[in-house]
């Protein structure tokens, strides 16, 4: 799979059905050996309003460990992330 294959896909959480956002071009955490460790999503004002609105200048970062990915489809990536608040920075 190429990095470009992930870009633009919507991320859906299997646990609660929430739409978490889109994968951007450089939103991956890659280890020194070249394997993908996590997908990183950034949002202004919270992800889909789920975690409370913040000011327009503040950004929230959601780190999705690669192990939580269940399926990469043609349009979406399905993850199973039970405790989102632990992953927000």
XYZ file of C-alpha atoms in Angstrom:
89
model
C 0.000 0.000 0.000
C 1.248 3.461 -0.884
C 0.979 6.548 1.293
C -1.110 8.148 -1.434
C -3.614 5.273 -1.052
C -4.436 6.478 2.492
C -4.680 10.203 1.754
C -8.220 11.553 1.596
C -9.907 8.545 3.191
C -12.507 9.143 5.906
C -11.786 7.477 9.263
C -14.771 5.804 10.954
C -14.679 4.385 14.490
C -16.313 0.953 14.641
C -16.818 1.288 18.406
C -19.281 4.203 18.254
C -19.770 4.890 14.530
C -18.194 8.349 14.767
C -16.617 10.040 11.751
C -13.217 11.165 12.999
C -11.883 12.990 9.946
C -9.825 12.597 6.790
C -6.273 11.345 6.443
C -4.036 14.103 5.068
C -0.860 13.769 3.068
C 1.548 13.927 6.030
C -0.547 12.698 8.937
C 1.351 9.499 9.688
C 3.790 8.537 12.440
C 6.443 6.390 10.764
C 9.123 4.491 12.691
C 12.801 4.491 11.791
C 12.424 1.138 10.029
C 9.676 2.569 7.793
C 6.587 0.980 9.340
C 3.495 3.067 10.091
C 2.977 3.450 13.843
C -0.099 5.707 13.873
C -2.379 7.977 11.896
C -2.496 11.508 13.286
C -5.619 13.639 12.810
C -5.775 17.338 13.634
C -8.903 19.397 14.029
C -9.828 22.946 14.954
C -12.428 23.034 17.687
C -12.745 19.298 18.350
C -13.426 16.209 16.299
C -16.963 16.321 14.926
C -17.988 18.246 18.042
C -17.662 15.141 20.199
C -15.008 16.417 22.591
C -16.220 19.943 23.118
C -15.609 23.054 21.089
C -12.447 25.061 21.593
C -11.282 28.352 20.154
C -10.516 28.545 16.460
C -6.793 28.970 17.174
C -6.455 25.805 19.244
C -6.007 22.452 17.577
C -6.665 18.989 18.935
C -4.571 16.062 17.821
C -5.946 12.516 17.771
C -3.351 9.744 17.508
C -4.790 6.508 16.093
C -2.455 3.543 16.663
C -1.986 1.398 13.562
C -3.057 -1.671 15.589
C -6.599 -0.247 15.907
C -7.130 -0.269 12.121
C -9.518 -3.053 11.167
C -10.061 -2.413 7.451
C -8.819 -0.044 4.759
C -11.486 0.269 2.086
C -11.679 2.216 -1.140
C -13.225 5.265 0.575
C -12.938 4.747 4.338
C -10.650 3.374 7.033
C -12.431 1.478 9.809
C -10.779 1.627 13.238
C -11.792 0.267 16.650
C -10.809 2.889 19.199
C -12.624 2.444 22.520
C -11.116 5.251 24.584
C -10.632 8.292 22.360
C -9.883 10.681 25.198
C -6.610 8.867 25.966
C -5.388 9.588 22.440
C -6.221 13.303 22.279
C -3.313 15.730 22.744
